PDB file of C-alpha atoms in Angstrom:
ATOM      1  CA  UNK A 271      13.304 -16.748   2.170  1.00  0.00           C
ATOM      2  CA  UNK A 272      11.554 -13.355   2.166  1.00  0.00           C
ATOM      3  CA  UNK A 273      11.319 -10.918   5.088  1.00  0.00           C
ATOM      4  CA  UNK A 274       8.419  -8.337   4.333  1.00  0.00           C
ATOM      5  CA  UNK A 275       7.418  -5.534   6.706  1.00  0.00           C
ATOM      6  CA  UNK A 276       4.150  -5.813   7.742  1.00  0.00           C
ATOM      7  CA  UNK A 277       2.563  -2.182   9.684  1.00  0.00           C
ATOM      8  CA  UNK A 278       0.145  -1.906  11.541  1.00  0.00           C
ATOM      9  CA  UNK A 279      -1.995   1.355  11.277  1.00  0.00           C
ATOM     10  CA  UNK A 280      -4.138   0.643  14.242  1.00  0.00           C
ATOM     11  CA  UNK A 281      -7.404   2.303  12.418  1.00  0.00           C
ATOM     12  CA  UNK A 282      -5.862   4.514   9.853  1.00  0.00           C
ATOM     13  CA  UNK A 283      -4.967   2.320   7.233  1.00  0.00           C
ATOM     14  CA  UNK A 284      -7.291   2.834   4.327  1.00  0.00           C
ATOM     15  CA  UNK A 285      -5.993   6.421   5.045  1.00  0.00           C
ATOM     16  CA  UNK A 286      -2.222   5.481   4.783  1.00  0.00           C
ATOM     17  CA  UNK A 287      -2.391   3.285   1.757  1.00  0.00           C
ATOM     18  CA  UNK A 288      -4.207   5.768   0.015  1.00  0.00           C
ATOM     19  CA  UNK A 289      -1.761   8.470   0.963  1.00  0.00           C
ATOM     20  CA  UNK A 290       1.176   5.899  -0.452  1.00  0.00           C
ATOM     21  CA  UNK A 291      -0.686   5.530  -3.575  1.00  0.00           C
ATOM     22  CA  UNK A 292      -0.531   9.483  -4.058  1.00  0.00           C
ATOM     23  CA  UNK A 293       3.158  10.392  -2.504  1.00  0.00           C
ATOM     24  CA  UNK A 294       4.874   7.221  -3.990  1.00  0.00           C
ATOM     25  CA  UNK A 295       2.992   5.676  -6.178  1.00  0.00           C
ATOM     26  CA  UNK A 296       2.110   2.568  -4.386  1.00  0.00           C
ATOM     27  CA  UNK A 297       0.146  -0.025  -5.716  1.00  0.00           C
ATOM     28  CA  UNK A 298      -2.604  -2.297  -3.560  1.00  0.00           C
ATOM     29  CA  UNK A 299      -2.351  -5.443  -4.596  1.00  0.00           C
ATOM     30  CA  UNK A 300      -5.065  -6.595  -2.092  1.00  0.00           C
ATOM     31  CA  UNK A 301      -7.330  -5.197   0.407  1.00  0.00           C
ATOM     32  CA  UNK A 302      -9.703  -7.107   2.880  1.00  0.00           C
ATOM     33  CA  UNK A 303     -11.748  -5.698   5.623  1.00  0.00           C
ATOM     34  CA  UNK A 304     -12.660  -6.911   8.865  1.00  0.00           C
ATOM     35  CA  UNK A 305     -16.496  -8.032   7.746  1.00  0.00           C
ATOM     36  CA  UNK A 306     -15.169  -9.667   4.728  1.00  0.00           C
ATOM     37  CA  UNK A 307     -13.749 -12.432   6.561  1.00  0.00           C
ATOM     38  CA  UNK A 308     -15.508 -15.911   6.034  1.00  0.00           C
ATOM     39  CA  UNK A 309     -14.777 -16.159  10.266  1.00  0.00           C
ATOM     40  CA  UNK A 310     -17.424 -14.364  12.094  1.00  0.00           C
ATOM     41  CA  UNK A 311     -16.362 -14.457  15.355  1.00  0.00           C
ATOM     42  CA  UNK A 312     -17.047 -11.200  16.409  1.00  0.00           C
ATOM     43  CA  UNK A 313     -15.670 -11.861  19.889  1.00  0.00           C
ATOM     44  CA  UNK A 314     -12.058 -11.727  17.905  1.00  0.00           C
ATOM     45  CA  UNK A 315     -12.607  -8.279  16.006  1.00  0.00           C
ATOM     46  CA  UNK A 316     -12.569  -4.742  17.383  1.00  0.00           C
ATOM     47  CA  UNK A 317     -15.296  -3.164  18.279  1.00  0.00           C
ATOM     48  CA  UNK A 318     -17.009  -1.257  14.881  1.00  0.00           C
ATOM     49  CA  UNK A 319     -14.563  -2.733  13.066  1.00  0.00           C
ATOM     50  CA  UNK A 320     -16.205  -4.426  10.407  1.00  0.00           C
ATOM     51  CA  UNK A 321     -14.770  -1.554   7.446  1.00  0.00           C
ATOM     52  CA  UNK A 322     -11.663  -1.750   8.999  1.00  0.00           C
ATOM     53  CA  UNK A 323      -8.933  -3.245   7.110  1.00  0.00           C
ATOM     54  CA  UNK A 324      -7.703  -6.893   8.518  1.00  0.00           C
ATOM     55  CA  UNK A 325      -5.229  -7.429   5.538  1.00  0.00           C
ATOM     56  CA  UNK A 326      -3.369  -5.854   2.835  1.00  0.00           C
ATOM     57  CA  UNK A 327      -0.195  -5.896   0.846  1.00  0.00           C
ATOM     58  CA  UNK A 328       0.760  -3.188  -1.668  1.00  0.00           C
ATOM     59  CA  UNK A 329       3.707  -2.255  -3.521  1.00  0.00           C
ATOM     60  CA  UNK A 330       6.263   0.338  -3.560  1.00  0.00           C
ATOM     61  CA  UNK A 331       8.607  -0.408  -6.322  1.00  0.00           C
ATOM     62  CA  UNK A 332       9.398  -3.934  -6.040  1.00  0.00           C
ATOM     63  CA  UNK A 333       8.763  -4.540  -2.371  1.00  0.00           C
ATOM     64  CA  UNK A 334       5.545  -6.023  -0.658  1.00  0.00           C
ATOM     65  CA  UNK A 335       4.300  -4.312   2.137  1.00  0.00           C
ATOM     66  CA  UNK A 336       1.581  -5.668   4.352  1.00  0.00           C
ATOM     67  CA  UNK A 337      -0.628  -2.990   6.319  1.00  0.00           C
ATOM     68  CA  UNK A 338      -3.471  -3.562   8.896  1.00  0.00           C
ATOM     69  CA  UNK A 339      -5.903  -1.604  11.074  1.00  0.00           C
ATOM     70  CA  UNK A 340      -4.914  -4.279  13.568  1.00  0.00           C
ATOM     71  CA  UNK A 341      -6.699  -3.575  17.404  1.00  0.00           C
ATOM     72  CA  UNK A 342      -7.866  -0.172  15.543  1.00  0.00           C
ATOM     73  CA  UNK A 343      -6.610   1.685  18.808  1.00  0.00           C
ATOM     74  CA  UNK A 344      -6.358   4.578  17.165  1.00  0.00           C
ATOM     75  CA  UNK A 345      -2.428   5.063  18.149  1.00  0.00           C
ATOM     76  CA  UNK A 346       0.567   3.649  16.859  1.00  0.00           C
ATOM     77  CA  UNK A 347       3.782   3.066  17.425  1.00  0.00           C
ATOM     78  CA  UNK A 348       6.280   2.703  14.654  1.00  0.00           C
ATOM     79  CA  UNK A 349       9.622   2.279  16.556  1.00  0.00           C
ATOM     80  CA  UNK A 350      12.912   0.862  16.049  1.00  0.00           C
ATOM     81  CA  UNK A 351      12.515   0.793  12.030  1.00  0.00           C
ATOM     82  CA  UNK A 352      12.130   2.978   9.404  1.00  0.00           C
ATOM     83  CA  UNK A 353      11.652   2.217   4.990  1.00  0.00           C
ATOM     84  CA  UNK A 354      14.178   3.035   2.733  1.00  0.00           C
ATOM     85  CA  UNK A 355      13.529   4.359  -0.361  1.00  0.00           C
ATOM     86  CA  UNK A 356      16.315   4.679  -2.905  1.00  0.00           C
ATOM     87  CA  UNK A 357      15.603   7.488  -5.666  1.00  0.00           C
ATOM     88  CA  UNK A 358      16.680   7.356  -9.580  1.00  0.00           C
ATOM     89  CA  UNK A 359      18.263  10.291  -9.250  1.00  0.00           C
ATOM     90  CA  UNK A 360      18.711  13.657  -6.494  1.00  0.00           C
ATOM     91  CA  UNK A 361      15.365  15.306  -8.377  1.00  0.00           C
ATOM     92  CA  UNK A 362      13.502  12.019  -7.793  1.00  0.00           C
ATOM     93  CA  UNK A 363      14.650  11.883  -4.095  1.00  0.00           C
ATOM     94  CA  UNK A 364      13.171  15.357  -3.649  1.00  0.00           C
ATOM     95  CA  UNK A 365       9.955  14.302  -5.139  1.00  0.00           C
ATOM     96  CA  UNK A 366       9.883  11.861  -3.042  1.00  0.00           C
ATOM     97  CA  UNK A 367      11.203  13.407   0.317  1.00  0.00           C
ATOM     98  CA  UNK A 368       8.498  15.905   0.010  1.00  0.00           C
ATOM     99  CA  UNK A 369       5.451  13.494  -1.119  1.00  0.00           C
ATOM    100  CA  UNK A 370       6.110  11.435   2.004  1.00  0.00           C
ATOM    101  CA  UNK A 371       6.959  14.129   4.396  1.00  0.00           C
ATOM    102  CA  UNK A 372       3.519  16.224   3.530  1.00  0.00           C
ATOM    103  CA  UNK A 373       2.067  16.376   6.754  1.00  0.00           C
ATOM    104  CA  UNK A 374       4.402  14.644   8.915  1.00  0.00           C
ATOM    105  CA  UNK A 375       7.923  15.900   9.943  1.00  0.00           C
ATOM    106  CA  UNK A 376      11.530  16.011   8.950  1.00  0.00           C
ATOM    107  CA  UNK A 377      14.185  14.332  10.965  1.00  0.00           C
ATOM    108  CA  UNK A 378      16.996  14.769   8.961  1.00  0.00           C
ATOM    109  CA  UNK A 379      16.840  17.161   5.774  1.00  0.00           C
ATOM    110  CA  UNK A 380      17.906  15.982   2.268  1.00  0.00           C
ATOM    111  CA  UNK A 381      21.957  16.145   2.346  1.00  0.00           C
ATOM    112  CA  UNK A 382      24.747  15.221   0.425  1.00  0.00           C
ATOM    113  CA  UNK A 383      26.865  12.704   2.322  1.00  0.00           C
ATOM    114  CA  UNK A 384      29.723  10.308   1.830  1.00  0.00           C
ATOM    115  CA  UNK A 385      27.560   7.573   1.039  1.00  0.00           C
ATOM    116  CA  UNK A 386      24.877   9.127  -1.360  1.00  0.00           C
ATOM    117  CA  UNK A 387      24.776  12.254  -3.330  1.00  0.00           C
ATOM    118  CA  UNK A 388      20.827  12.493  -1.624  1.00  0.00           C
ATOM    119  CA  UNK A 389      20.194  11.131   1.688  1.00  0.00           C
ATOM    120  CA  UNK A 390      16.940  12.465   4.416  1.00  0.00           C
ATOM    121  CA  UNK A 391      14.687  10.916   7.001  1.00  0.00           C
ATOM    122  CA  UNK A 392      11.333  12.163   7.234  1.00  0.00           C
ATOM    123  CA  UNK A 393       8.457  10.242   9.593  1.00  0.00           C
ATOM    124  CA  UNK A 394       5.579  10.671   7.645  1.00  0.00           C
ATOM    125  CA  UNK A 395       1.844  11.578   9.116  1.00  0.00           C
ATOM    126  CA  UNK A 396       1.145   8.112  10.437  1.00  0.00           C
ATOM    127  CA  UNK A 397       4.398   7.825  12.154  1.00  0.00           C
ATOM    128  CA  UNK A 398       6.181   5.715   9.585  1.00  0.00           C
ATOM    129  CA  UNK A 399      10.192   6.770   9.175  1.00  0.00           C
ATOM    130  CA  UNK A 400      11.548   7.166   5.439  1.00  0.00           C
ATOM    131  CA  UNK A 401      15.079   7.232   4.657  1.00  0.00           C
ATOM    132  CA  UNK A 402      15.282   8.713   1.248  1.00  0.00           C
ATOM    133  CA  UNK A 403      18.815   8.267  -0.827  1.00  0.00           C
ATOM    134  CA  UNK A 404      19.819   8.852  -4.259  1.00  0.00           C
ATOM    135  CA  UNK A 405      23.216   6.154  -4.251  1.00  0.00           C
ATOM    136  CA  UNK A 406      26.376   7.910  -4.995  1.00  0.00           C
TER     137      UNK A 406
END
């Protein structure tokens, strides 16, 4: 069994993937957009939504994550979850911490603690939470 997270960036998520691909070096493994499905039912899709994204899955490291501009509201609502990404070392964890956290906003700044020589939440610009740790 396999649990993946999928997000949904309710219009923004071109713009989010592309930001991964930059801050930590995620890697689309596919990428299909509203107009490129063989079902035309337009009574189904969003308004305008035909260069919106309908599915994707890219990878960070060697988890799959699954994105879509689902109703392409325009808001979203990432609550009750955040990622967890788990540095090489305390230098990559401040690479990291930064990359993610350009734009958005720190929750929790990038500590020592009993349980990791690195740890630090940041929510990123599109609302996402990262918990970044270096394990002790």
């Amino acid at each position: 069994m396999t649990v993946q997270p999928y997000l949904f960036f309710n219009g923004k998520c071109e713009e989010a993937i592309a930001f991964y691909k930059e801050a930590i070096g995620a890697q689309v493994e596919m990428m299909m957009r509203f107009g490129e499905s063989p079902e035309k039912d337009s009574g189904h899709l969003p308004p305008n939504s035909e260069n919106k994204i309908m599915h994707a899955s890219f990878k960070v490291g060697d988890t799959v994550i699954m994105a879509s501009d689902g109703h392409c509201s325009g808001a979203t609502a990432f609550q009750g979850f955040g990622l967890a990404l788990s540095a090489a070392s305390d230098a990559e964890a401040e690479k990291m911490f930064a990359a993610i956290g350009k734009g958005g906003q720190v929750q929790q700044p990038l500590v020592k603690t009993f349980f990791a020589s690195t740890f630090g939440m940041v929510t990123d610009r599109f609302g996402v939470l990262w918990m970044v740790s270096t394990p002790s």
